[in-house]
PDB file of C-alpha atoms and ligand atoms in Angstrom:
ATOM      1  CA  MET A  79      25.767  11.659  -1.760  1.00  0.00           C
ATOM      2  CA  THR A  80      28.140   8.561  -1.879  1.00  0.00           C
ATOM      3  CA  SER A  81      27.361   6.708   1.268  1.00  0.00           C
ATOM      4  CA  LYS A  82      25.040   3.729   1.204  1.00  0.00           C
ATOM      5  CA  GLN A  83      21.439   4.983   1.322  1.00  0.00           C
ATOM      6  CA  PRO A  84      18.709   2.692   3.189  1.00  0.00           C
ATOM      7  CA  LEU A  85      15.809   1.666   1.093  1.00  0.00           C
ATOM      8  CA  ARG A  86      13.763   1.128   4.292  1.00  0.00           C
ATOM      9  CA  PRO A  87      13.800   4.123   6.675  1.00  0.00           C
ATOM     10  CA  PRO A  88      14.379   2.939  10.214  1.00  0.00           C
ATOM     11  CA  MET A  89      11.114   2.084  11.964  1.00  0.00           C
ATOM     12  CA  GLY A  90      10.113   4.581  14.609  1.00  0.00           C
ATOM     13  CA  ASP A  91      12.258   7.349  13.372  1.00  0.00           C
ATOM     14  CA  PRO A  92      10.756  10.477  11.640  1.00  0.00           C
ATOM     15  CA  VAL A  93      11.589  10.445   7.902  1.00  0.00           C
ATOM     16  CA  ASN A  94      13.363  13.417   6.473  1.00  0.00           C
ATOM     17  CA  LEU A  95      13.252  13.142   2.745  1.00  0.00           C
ATOM     18  CA  LYS A  96      16.177  15.544   2.187  1.00  0.00           C
ATOM     19  CA  ASP A  97      18.155  12.707   3.715  1.00  0.00           C
ATOM     20  CA  TYR A  98      17.198  10.494   0.744  1.00  0.00           C
ATOM     21  CA  ASP A  99      18.826  11.273  -2.633  1.00  0.00           C
ATOM     22  CA  PRO A 100      16.481  10.557  -5.548  1.00  0.00           C
ATOM     23  CA  ASP A 101      19.453  10.289  -7.784  1.00  0.00           C
ATOM     24  CA  TYR A 102      21.056   7.551  -5.796  1.00  0.00           C
ATOM     25  CA  THR A 103      21.813   4.401  -7.812  1.00  0.00           C
ATOM     26  CA  GLY A 104      23.815   2.429  -5.316  1.00  0.00           C
ATOM     27  CA  GLU A 105      26.686   0.353  -6.822  1.00  0.00           C
ATOM     28  CA  TYR A 106      25.329   0.596 -10.220  1.00  0.00           C
ATOM     29  CA  ASP A 107      26.891   3.204 -12.614  1.00  0.00           C
ATOM     30  CA  ASP A 108      24.428   3.001 -15.485  1.00  0.00           C
ATOM     31  CA  LYS A 109      21.497   1.269 -16.929  1.00  0.00           C
ATOM     32  CA  ASP A 110      23.519  -1.431 -18.758  1.00  0.00           C
ATOM     33  CA  ALA A 111      24.993  -2.701 -15.547  1.00  0.00           C
ATOM     34  CA  ALA A 112      21.460  -3.211 -14.089  1.00  0.00           C
ATOM     35  CA  GLU A 113      19.887  -4.616 -17.163  1.00  0.00           C
ATOM     36  CA  ASP A 114      20.840  -8.279 -16.660  1.00  0.00           C
ATOM     37  CA  GLN A 115      19.739  -8.333 -13.161  1.00  0.00           C
ATOM     38  CA  LEU A 116      16.317  -6.844 -13.997  1.00  0.00           C
ATOM     39  CA  LYS A 117      15.810  -9.537 -16.731  1.00  0.00           C
ATOM     40  CA  ASP A 118      16.815 -12.242 -14.162  1.00  0.00           C
ATOM     41  CA  ASN A 119      14.458 -10.757 -11.671  1.00  0.00           C
ATOM     42  CA  ARG A 120      11.579 -10.838 -14.254  1.00  0.00           C
ATOM     43  CA  ASP A 121      12.254 -14.664 -14.968  1.00  0.00           C
ATOM     44  CA  ARG A 122      12.288 -15.250 -11.172  1.00  0.00           C
ATOM     45  CA  LEU A 123       9.132 -13.275 -10.540  1.00  0.00           C
ATOM     46  CA  ARG A 124       7.316 -15.273 -13.301  1.00  0.00           C
ATOM     47  CA  GLU A 125       8.140 -18.459 -11.590  1.00  0.00           C
ATOM     48  CA  LEU A 126       7.175 -17.088  -8.107  1.00  0.00           C
ATOM     49  CA  GLN A 127       3.973 -15.718  -9.398  1.00  0.00           C
ATOM     50  CA  GLN A 128       2.978 -19.202 -10.668  1.00  0.00           C
ATOM     51  CA  VAL A 129       3.659 -20.914  -7.322  1.00  0.00           C
ATOM     52  CA  LEU A 130       1.849 -18.230  -5.625  1.00  0.00           C
ATOM     53  CA  TYR A 131      -1.194 -18.780  -7.716  1.00  0.00           C
ATOM     54  CA  ALA A 132      -0.895 -22.723  -7.500  1.00  0.00           C
ATOM     55  CA  GLU A 133      -0.413 -22.787  -3.833  1.00  0.00           C
ATOM     56  CA  HIS A 134      -3.370 -20.534  -3.066  1.00  0.00           C
ATOM     57  CA  LYS A 135      -2.173 -19.711   0.422  1.00  0.00           C
ATOM     58  CA  HIS A 136      -0.606 -16.182   0.247  1.00  0.00           C
ATOM     59  CA  ALA A 137      -1.467 -12.939  -1.354  1.00  0.00           C
ATOM     60  CA  LEU A 138       0.871 -10.040  -2.181  1.00  0.00           C
ATOM     61  CA  LEU A 139      -0.226  -6.404  -2.118  1.00  0.00           C
ATOM     62  CA  ILE A 140       2.120  -3.680  -3.795  1.00  0.00           C
ATOM     63  CA  VAL A 141       1.352  -0.113  -2.955  1.00  0.00           C
ATOM     64  CA  LEU A 142       2.819   2.500  -5.350  1.00  0.00           C
ATOM     65  CA  GLN A 143       2.733   6.161  -4.219  1.00  0.00           C
ATOM     66  CA  GLY A 144       4.560   9.250  -5.454  1.00  0.00           C
ATOM     67  CA  MET A 145       4.062  12.639  -6.956  1.00  0.00           C
ATOM     68  CA  ASP A 146       2.787  13.102 -10.493  1.00  0.00           C
ATOM     69  CA  ALA A 147       5.326  11.767 -12.974  1.00  0.00           C
ATOM     70  CA  SER A 148       7.147   9.757 -10.493  1.00  0.00           C
ATOM     71  CA  GLY A 149       6.752   6.631 -12.510  1.00  0.00           C
ATOM     72  CA  LYS A 150       3.880   4.556 -10.991  1.00  0.00           C
ATOM     73  CA  ASP A 151       2.564   3.600 -14.456  1.00  0.00           C
ATOM     74  CA  GLY A 152       5.950   2.881 -15.727  1.00  0.00           C
ATOM     75  CA  THR A 153       6.905   0.581 -12.830  1.00  0.00           C
ATOM     76  CA  ILE A 154       3.874  -1.474 -13.383  1.00  0.00           C
ATOM     77  CA  ARG A 155       4.751  -1.815 -17.132  1.00  0.00           C
ATOM     78  CA  HIS A 156       8.366  -2.580 -16.658  1.00  0.00           C
ATOM     79  CA  VAL A 157       8.375  -4.654 -13.312  1.00  0.00           C
ATOM     80  CA  MET A 158       5.479  -6.815 -14.083  1.00  0.00           C
ATOM     81  CA  GLN A 159       6.314  -7.481 -17.871  1.00  0.00           C
ATOM     82  CA  GLY A 160       5.649 -11.061 -18.777  1.00  0.00           C
ATOM     83  CA  ILE A 161       3.743 -11.926 -15.569  1.00  0.00           C
ATOM     84  CA  ASN A 162       0.606 -14.087 -16.073  1.00  0.00           C
ATOM     85  CA  PRO A 163      -2.182 -11.517 -16.302  1.00  0.00           C
ATOM     86  CA  GLN A 164      -4.499 -13.955 -14.665  1.00  0.00           C
ATOM     87  CA  GLY A 165      -2.590 -13.716 -11.443  1.00  0.00           C
ATOM     88  CA  VAL A 166      -2.428  -9.954 -11.130  1.00  0.00           C
ATOM     89  CA  THR A 167      -4.963  -7.219 -10.550  1.00  0.00           C
ATOM     90  CA  VAL A 168      -4.090  -3.417 -10.848  1.00  0.00           C
ATOM     91  CA  THR A 169      -6.293  -0.957  -9.204  1.00  0.00           C
ATOM     92  CA  SER A 170      -5.803   2.956  -9.933  1.00  0.00           C
ATOM     93  CA  PHE A 171      -7.422   4.881  -7.223  1.00  0.00           C
ATOM     94  CA  LYS A 172      -8.845   8.223  -8.515  1.00  0.00           C
ATOM     95  CA  VAL A 173     -11.011  11.065  -6.984  1.00  0.00           C
ATOM     96  CA  PRO A 174     -13.600   9.141  -4.873  1.00  0.00           C
ATOM     97  CA  THR A 175     -17.175   8.984  -6.203  1.00  0.00           C
ATOM     98  CA  PRO A 176     -20.110  10.401  -4.198  1.00  0.00           C
ATOM     99  CA  GLU A 177     -20.995   6.953  -3.241  1.00  0.00           C
ATOM    100  CA  GLU A 178     -17.183   6.050  -1.959  1.00  0.00           C
ATOM    101  CA  LEU A 179     -17.384   9.410   0.061  1.00  0.00           C
ATOM    102  CA  ASP A 180     -20.533   8.216   1.706  1.00  0.00           C
ATOM    103  CA  HIS A 181     -18.651   5.328   3.398  1.00  0.00           C
ATOM    104  CA  ASP A 182     -15.331   5.350   5.583  1.00  0.00           C
ATOM    105  CA  PHE A 183     -12.101   5.933   3.639  1.00  0.00           C
ATOM    106  CA  LEU A 184     -11.073   2.205   3.609  1.00  0.00           C
ATOM    107  CA  TRP A 185     -14.276   0.748   2.281  1.00  0.00           C
ATOM    108  CA  ARG A 186     -13.375   1.363  -1.531  1.00  0.00           C
ATOM    109  CA  ILE A 187      -9.801   0.161  -0.770  1.00  0.00           C
ATOM    110  CA  HIS A 188     -10.712  -3.267   0.937  1.00  0.00           C
ATOM    111  CA  GLN A 189     -12.752  -4.365  -1.957  1.00  0.00           C
ATOM    112  CA  HIS A 190      -9.769  -4.427  -4.112  1.00  0.00           C
ATOM    113  CA  THR A 191      -7.170  -6.156  -1.861  1.00  0.00           C
ATOM    114  CA  PRO A 192      -5.781  -9.350  -3.400  1.00  0.00           C
ATOM    115  CA  ARG A 193      -7.460 -12.764  -2.723  1.00  0.00           C
ATOM    116  CA  ARG A 194      -5.193 -15.655  -1.913  1.00  0.00           C
ATOM    117  CA  GLY A 195      -2.907 -16.646  -4.709  1.00  0.00           C
ATOM    118  CA  MET A 196      -2.978 -13.125  -6.268  1.00  0.00           C
ATOM    119  CA  ILE A 197      -0.564 -10.129  -6.626  1.00  0.00           C
ATOM    120  CA  GLY A 198      -2.726  -6.906  -6.233  1.00  0.00           C
ATOM    121  CA  ILE A 199      -1.103  -3.577  -7.266  1.00  0.00           C
ATOM    122  CA  PHE A 200      -2.338  -0.401  -5.928  1.00  0.00           C
ATOM    123  CA  ASN A 201      -1.671   2.738  -8.209  1.00  0.00           C
ATOM    124  CA  ARG A 202      -2.186   5.289  -5.551  1.00  0.00           C
ATOM    125  CA  SER A 203      -3.976   3.910  -2.443  1.00  0.00           C
ATOM    126  CA  HIS A 204      -5.524   4.757   0.945  1.00  0.00           C
ATOM    127  CA  TYR A 205      -2.533   6.900   1.349  1.00  0.00           C
ATOM    128  CA  GLU A 206      -4.082   9.530  -0.786  1.00  0.00           C
ATOM    129  CA  ASP A 207      -6.395  10.030   2.207  1.00  0.00           C
ATOM    130  CA  VAL A 208      -3.507  11.470   4.303  1.00  0.00           C
ATOM    131  CA  LEU A 209      -1.855  13.085   1.175  1.00  0.00           C
ATOM    132  CA  ILE A 210      -4.021  15.045  -1.149  1.00  0.00           C
ATOM    133  CA  VAL A 211      -6.804  15.205   1.461  1.00  0.00           C
ATOM    134  CA  ARG A 212      -4.629  16.682   4.099  1.00  0.00           C
ATOM    135  CA  VAL A 213      -2.870  19.110   1.807  1.00  0.00           C
ATOM    136  CA  GLU A 214      -5.967  20.298   0.084  1.00  0.00           C
ATOM    137  CA  LYS A 215      -7.843  20.297   3.376  1.00  0.00           C
ATOM    138  CA  LEU A 216     -10.639  18.129   2.032  1.00  0.00           C
ATOM    139  CA  VAL A 217     -11.424  17.006   5.800  1.00  0.00           C
ATOM    140  CA  SER A 218     -10.667  18.601   9.021  1.00  0.00           C
ATOM    141  CA  ARG A 219      -7.252  18.079  10.799  1.00  0.00           C
ATOM    142  CA  GLY A 220      -8.815  15.955  13.430  1.00  0.00           C
ATOM    143  CA  VAL A 221     -10.205  13.449  10.701  1.00  0.00           C
ATOM    144  CA  TRP A 222      -6.940  12.920   8.893  1.00  0.00           C
ATOM    145  CA  GLN A 223      -4.806  12.762  11.933  1.00  0.00           C
ATOM    146  CA  ALA A 224      -6.871   9.596  13.173  1.00  0.00           C
ATOM    147  CA  ARG A 225      -6.334   7.890   9.829  1.00  0.00           C
ATOM    148  CA  TYR A 226      -2.585   6.883  10.341  1.00  0.00           C
ATOM    149  CA  ASP A 227      -3.884   4.521  13.294  1.00  0.00           C
ATOM    150  CA  HIS A 228      -6.620   3.271  10.984  1.00  0.00           C
ATOM    151  CA  ILE A 229      -4.328   2.537   8.221  1.00  0.00           C
ATOM    152  CA  ASN A 230      -1.948   0.705  10.563  1.00  0.00           C
ATOM    153  CA  ALA A 231      -4.798  -1.337  11.843  1.00  0.00           C
ATOM    154  CA  PHE A 232      -6.222  -2.152   8.438  1.00  0.00           C
ATOM    155  CA  GLU A 233      -2.869  -3.279   7.083  1.00  0.00           C
ATOM    156  CA  ARG A 234      -2.297  -5.453  10.243  1.00  0.00           C
ATOM    157  CA  LEU A 235      -5.716  -7.212   9.331  1.00  0.00           C
ATOM    158  CA  LEU A 236      -4.614  -7.777   5.828  1.00  0.00           C
ATOM    159  CA  ALA A 237      -1.213  -9.051   7.055  1.00  0.00           C
ATOM    160  CA  ASP A 238      -2.828 -11.362   9.626  1.00  0.00           C
ATOM    161  CA  SER A 239      -5.025 -12.633   6.811  1.00  0.00           C
ATOM    162  CA  GLY A 240      -1.985 -13.881   4.717  1.00  0.00           C
ATOM    163  CA  VAL A 241      -1.233 -10.710   2.637  1.00  0.00           C
ATOM    164  CA  THR A 242       2.309  -9.568   2.356  1.00  0.00           C
ATOM    165  CA  ILE A 243       2.427  -5.821   1.897  1.00  0.00           C
ATOM    166  CA  LEU A 244       5.142  -3.985   0.343  1.00  0.00           C
ATOM    167  CA  LYS A 245       4.787  -0.189   0.089  1.00  0.00           C
ATOM    168  CA  PHE A 246       6.996   1.860  -2.317  1.00  0.00           C
ATOM    169  CA  PHE A 247       7.402   5.695  -2.312  1.00  0.00           C
ATOM    170  CA  LEU A 248       8.768   6.677  -5.723  1.00  0.00           C
ATOM    171  CA  HIS A 249      11.040   9.514  -4.677  1.00  0.00           C
ATOM    172  CA  ILE A 250      11.831  12.013  -7.413  1.00  0.00           C
ATOM    173  CA  SER A 251      13.226  15.563  -7.221  1.00  0.00           C
ATOM    174  CA  LYS A 252      11.284  18.500  -8.214  1.00  0.00           C
ATOM    175  CA  ASN A 253      13.561  19.152 -11.062  1.00  0.00           C
ATOM    176  CA  GLU A 254      12.949  15.718 -12.420  1.00  0.00           C
ATOM    177  CA  GLN A 255       9.171  16.285 -12.352  1.00  0.00           C
ATOM    178  CA  LYS A 256       9.663  19.477 -14.256  1.00  0.00           C
ATOM    179  CA  GLU A 257      11.557  17.564 -16.911  1.00  0.00           C
ATOM    180  CA  ARG A 258       9.011  14.876 -17.140  1.00  0.00           C
ATOM    181  CA  PHE A 259       6.018  17.311 -17.413  1.00  0.00           C
ATOM    182  CA  GLN A 260       8.045  19.043 -20.199  1.00  0.00           C
ATOM    183  CA  ASP A 261       8.381  15.634 -21.995  1.00  0.00           C
ATOM    184  CA  ARG A 262       4.582  15.022 -21.676  1.00  0.00           C
ATOM    185  CA  LEU A 263       3.920  18.336 -23.278  1.00  0.00           C
ATOM    186  CA  ASN A 264       6.427  17.973 -26.043  1.00  0.00           C
ATOM    187  CA  GLU A 265       5.315  14.499 -27.163  1.00  0.00           C
ATOM    188  CA  PRO A 266       1.988  14.237 -28.765  1.00  0.00           C
ATOM    189  CA  ASP A 267       1.540  10.693 -27.486  1.00  0.00           C
ATOM    190  CA  LYS A 268       2.210  11.795 -23.959  1.00  0.00           C
ATOM    191  CA  ARG A 269      -0.045  14.902 -23.701  1.00  0.00           C
ATOM    192  CA  TRP A 270      -3.107  12.983 -22.592  1.00  0.00           C
ATOM    193  CA  LYS A 271      -1.222  12.374 -19.295  1.00  0.00           C
ATOM    194  CA  PHE A 272      -0.747  16.059 -18.514  1.00  0.00           C
ATOM    195  CA  SER A 273      -3.430  17.589 -16.631  1.00  0.00           C
ATOM    196  CA  THR A 274      -3.216  21.436 -15.707  1.00  0.00           C
ATOM    197  CA  GLY A 275      -4.229  20.465 -12.181  1.00  0.00           C
ATOM    198  CA  ASP A 276      -0.817  18.648 -11.859  1.00  0.00           C
ATOM    199  CA  LEU A 277       0.606  22.127 -11.663  1.00  0.00           C
ATOM    200  CA  GLY A 278      -1.545  23.125  -8.713  1.00  0.00           C
ATOM    201  CA  VAL A 279      -0.211  20.135  -6.970  1.00  0.00           C
ATOM    202  CA  ARG A 280       3.378  21.026  -7.980  1.00  0.00           C
ATOM    203  CA  ALA A 281       3.008  24.335  -6.596  1.00  0.00           C
ATOM    204  CA  LYS A 282       2.417  22.793  -3.136  1.00  0.00           C
ATOM    205  CA  TRP A 283       5.380  20.550  -3.483  1.00  0.00           C
ATOM    206  CA  ASP A 284       6.736  21.086   0.095  1.00  0.00           C
ATOM    207  CA  ASP A 285       3.487  20.493   1.730  1.00  0.00           C
ATOM    208  CA  TYR A 286       3.173  17.214  -0.074  1.00  0.00           C
ATOM    209  CA  GLN A 287       6.723  16.348   0.884  1.00  0.00           C
ATOM    210  CA  ALA A 288       5.809  16.942   4.393  1.00  0.00           C
ATOM    211  CA  ALA A 289       2.661  14.955   4.102  1.00  0.00           C
ATOM    212  CA  TYR A 290       4.660  11.947   2.590  1.00  0.00           C
ATOM    213  CA  GLU A 291       7.198  12.467   5.462  1.00  0.00           C
ATOM    214  CA  ASP A 292       4.478  11.760   8.111  1.00  0.00           C
ATOM    215  CA  ALA A 293       2.903   8.840   6.250  1.00  0.00           C
ATOM    216  CA  LEU A 294       6.420   7.351   5.883  1.00  0.00           C
ATOM    217  CA  SER A 295       7.080   7.760   9.586  1.00  0.00           C
ATOM    218  CA  ARG A 296       3.920   6.900  10.986  1.00  0.00           C
ATOM    219  CA  CYS A 297       2.671   3.903   8.874  1.00  0.00           C
ATOM    220  CA  ASN A 298       6.027   2.131   8.673  1.00  0.00           C
ATOM    221  CA  THR A 299       5.368  -1.168  10.376  1.00  0.00           C
ATOM    222  CA  GLY A 300       6.870  -4.451  10.537  1.00  0.00           C
ATOM    223  CA  TRP A 301       3.797  -5.892   8.894  1.00  0.00           C
ATOM    224  CA  ALA A 302       3.570  -3.322   6.165  1.00  0.00           C
ATOM    225  CA  PRO A 303       7.127  -1.691   5.723  1.00  0.00           C
ATOM    226  CA  TRP A 304       7.668   1.509   3.495  1.00  0.00           C
ATOM    227  CA  HIS A 305      10.536   1.573   0.996  1.00  0.00           C
ATOM    228  CA  ILE A 306      11.908   4.983  -0.317  1.00  0.00           C
ATOM    229  CA  VAL A 307      12.763   4.108  -3.746  1.00  0.00           C
ATOM    230  CA  PRO A 308      15.150   6.695  -5.489  1.00  0.00           C
ATOM    231  CA  ALA A 309      13.262   7.126  -8.656  1.00  0.00           C
ATOM    232  CA  ASN A 310      14.976   9.928 -10.756  1.00  0.00           C
ATOM    233  CA  LYS A 311      16.612   7.044 -12.675  1.00  0.00           C
ATOM    234  CA  LYS A 312      14.001   4.847 -14.001  1.00  0.00           C
ATOM    235  CA  TRP A 313      16.242   1.751 -14.566  1.00  0.00           C
ATOM    236  CA  TYR A 314      17.223   1.950 -10.923  1.00  0.00           C
ATOM    237  CA  ARG A 315      13.601   2.468  -9.786  1.00  0.00           C
ATOM    238  CA  ASN A 316      12.637  -0.789 -11.654  1.00  0.00           C
ATOM    239  CA  LEU A 317      15.601  -2.756 -10.245  1.00  0.00           C
ATOM    240  CA  VAL A 318      14.966  -1.883  -6.728  1.00  0.00           C
ATOM    241  CA  ILE A 319      11.283  -2.726  -6.927  1.00  0.00           C
ATOM    242  CA  SER A 320      11.731  -6.022  -8.659  1.00  0.00           C
ATOM    243  CA  ASN A 321      14.567  -6.973  -6.329  1.00  0.00           C
ATOM    244  CA  THR A 322      12.424  -6.110  -3.277  1.00  0.00           C
ATOM    245  CA  ILE A 323       9.345  -8.135  -4.527  1.00  0.00           C
ATOM    246  CA  VAL A 324      11.462 -11.194  -5.554  1.00  0.00           C
ATOM    247  CA  LYS A 325      13.024 -11.305  -2.017  1.00  0.00           C
ATOM    248  CA  ALA A 326       9.605 -10.979  -0.152  1.00  0.00           C
ATOM    249  CA  LEU A 327       8.167 -13.780  -2.350  1.00  0.00           C
ATOM    250  CA  GLU A 328      11.187 -16.029  -1.711  1.00  0.00           C
ATOM    251  CA  ARG A 329      10.883 -15.524   2.118  1.00  0.00           C
ATOM    252  CA  LEU A 330       7.289 -17.033   1.824  1.00  0.00           C
ATOM    253  CA  HIS A 331       9.021 -20.573   0.951  1.00  0.00           C
ATOM    254  CA  MET A 332       6.070 -21.541  -1.307  1.00  0.00           C
ATOM    255  CA  ARG A 333       5.454 -24.903  -2.858  1.00  0.00           C
ATOM    256  CA  TYR A 334       3.277 -26.398  -5.453  1.00  0.00           C
ATOM    257  CA  PRO A 335       0.521 -28.273  -4.009  1.00  0.00           C
ATOM    258  CA  GLU A 336       0.913 -32.150  -3.782  1.00  0.00           C
ATOM    259  CA  PRO A 337      -0.696 -33.870  -6.778  1.00  0.00           C
ATOM    260  CA  GLU A 338      -3.482 -36.394  -6.379  1.00  0.00           C
ATOM    261  CA  GLU A 339      -2.269 -39.886  -5.614  1.00  0.00           C
ATOM    262  CA  GLY A 340      -1.825 -42.489  -8.253  1.00  0.00           C
ATOM    263  CA  LEU A 341      -1.195 -40.234 -11.306  1.00  0.00           C
ATOM    264  CA  ASP A 342       1.808 -42.674 -12.364  1.00  0.00           C
ATOM    265  CA  GLU A 343      -0.844 -45.327 -13.194  1.00  0.00           C
ATOM    266  CA  ILE A 344      -3.159 -43.037 -15.130  1.00  0.00           C
ATOM    267  CA  VAL A 345      -3.616 -43.903 -18.745  1.00  0.00           C
ATOM    268  CA  ILE A 346      -5.459 -41.334 -20.726  1.00  0.00           C
ATOM    269  CA  PRO A 347      -8.076 -42.924 -22.810  1.00  0.00           C
ATOM    270  CA  ASP A 348      -8.235 -42.478 -26.527  1.00  0.00           C
TER     271      ASP A 348
HETATM  272  P1  AMP B   2      -3.919  10.035 -11.762  1.00  0.00           P
HETATM  273  O1  AMP B   2      -3.123   9.077 -10.874  1.00  0.00           O
HETATM  274  O2  AMP B   2      -2.956  10.921 -12.458  1.00  0.00           O
HETATM  275  O3  AMP B   2      -4.868   9.306 -12.731  1.00  0.00           O
HETATM  276  O4  AMP B   2      -4.830  11.128 -10.864  1.00  0.00           O
HETATM  277  C1  AMP B   2      -5.736  10.599  -9.949  1.00  0.00           C
HETATM  278  C2  AMP B   2      -6.050  11.787  -9.056  1.00  0.00           C
HETATM  279  O5  AMP B   2      -6.933  11.265  -8.113  1.00  0.00           O
HETATM  280  C3  AMP B   2      -4.890  12.260  -8.428  1.00  0.00           C
HETATM  281  O6  AMP B   2      -4.797  13.706  -8.347  1.00  0.00           O
HETATM  282  C4  AMP B   2      -5.120  11.755  -6.994  1.00  0.00           C
HETATM  283  O7  AMP B   2      -4.571  12.700  -6.017  1.00  0.00           O
HETATM  284  C5  AMP B   2      -6.513  11.802  -6.895  1.00  0.00           C
HETATM  285  N1  AMP B   2      -7.094  11.020  -5.740  1.00  0.00           N
HETATM  286  C6  AMP B   2      -6.923   9.709  -5.517  1.00  0.00           C
HETATM  287  N2  AMP B   2      -7.553   9.360  -4.396  1.00  0.00           N
HETATM  288  C7  AMP B   2      -8.080  10.381  -3.838  1.00  0.00           C
HETATM  289  C8  AMP B   2      -8.776  10.675  -2.605  1.00  0.00           C
HETATM  290  N3  AMP B   2      -8.904   9.688  -1.799  1.00  0.00           N
HETATM  291  N4  AMP B   2      -9.216  11.934  -2.442  1.00  0.00           N
HETATM  292  C9  AMP B   2      -9.035  12.948  -3.439  1.00  0.00           C
HETATM  293  N5  AMP B   2      -8.255  12.730  -4.368  1.00  0.00           N
HETATM  294  C10 AMP B   2      -7.802  11.667  -4.755  1.00  0.00           C
HETATM  295 MG1   MG B   3      -1.858  12.245 -13.223  1.00  0.00          MG
END
């Protein structure tokens, strides 16, 4: 595919993932070409995070979704490198506990949304409740069908409360997943990441892609847009995500708070 591929699927249109090439790298030929910009983005993100924290007005929520081995952990490591840890919370959502299952599906999510001044990263999210839960038939069809509206309303509430939401689907090919799984098996330090259950999920690849297509279509709103990130090339994935975060934070036009009056006259006592 050589034509320009949109990062944001057009709102209101059904998404067909076959139209999105996971190998796409835009105008970049290789990693070297992208390296400088990724570095610049990291520096800029560090500055923006400081003013976000100081201004204490907005929050940023980054949602990462994707198949196993699509690079959710790697994205956090690479894109957030050098950020002040005090200003970031990362939440990895696993199989819900019995207590979590006794509540509505957003109960456990809401507790981890970022407070003012903070960047919150979701490694998996409430979208699992219309992905694995749908494919594995963990609830009835009527229950998961109603969740798209619940999700849109929930995200609207967050946005109305000052949370900027950026959602990223890390789009890899089935073949790329196979290679990454093989790497995990081959390298002793990566074996811990491999779970035989991942093969069961892989076997239902097409069902998951269809579930993703619905989530990407039905929850692609102006207040919480989806980005379909071509993620076969890790360096391009990192670049695209850091670009998007930097641009979103710049649009907030944040400022450091005004200092107290009279600081010029202050003499610090011995
Ligand atoms: P990992 O991200 O590899 O640590 O795996 C976490 C596992 O928890 C994945 O298989 C997810 O699909 C699963 N998971 C996360 N949220 C839910 C949920 N709401 N219901 C069922 N399984 C979930
Ligand atoms: Mg896993």
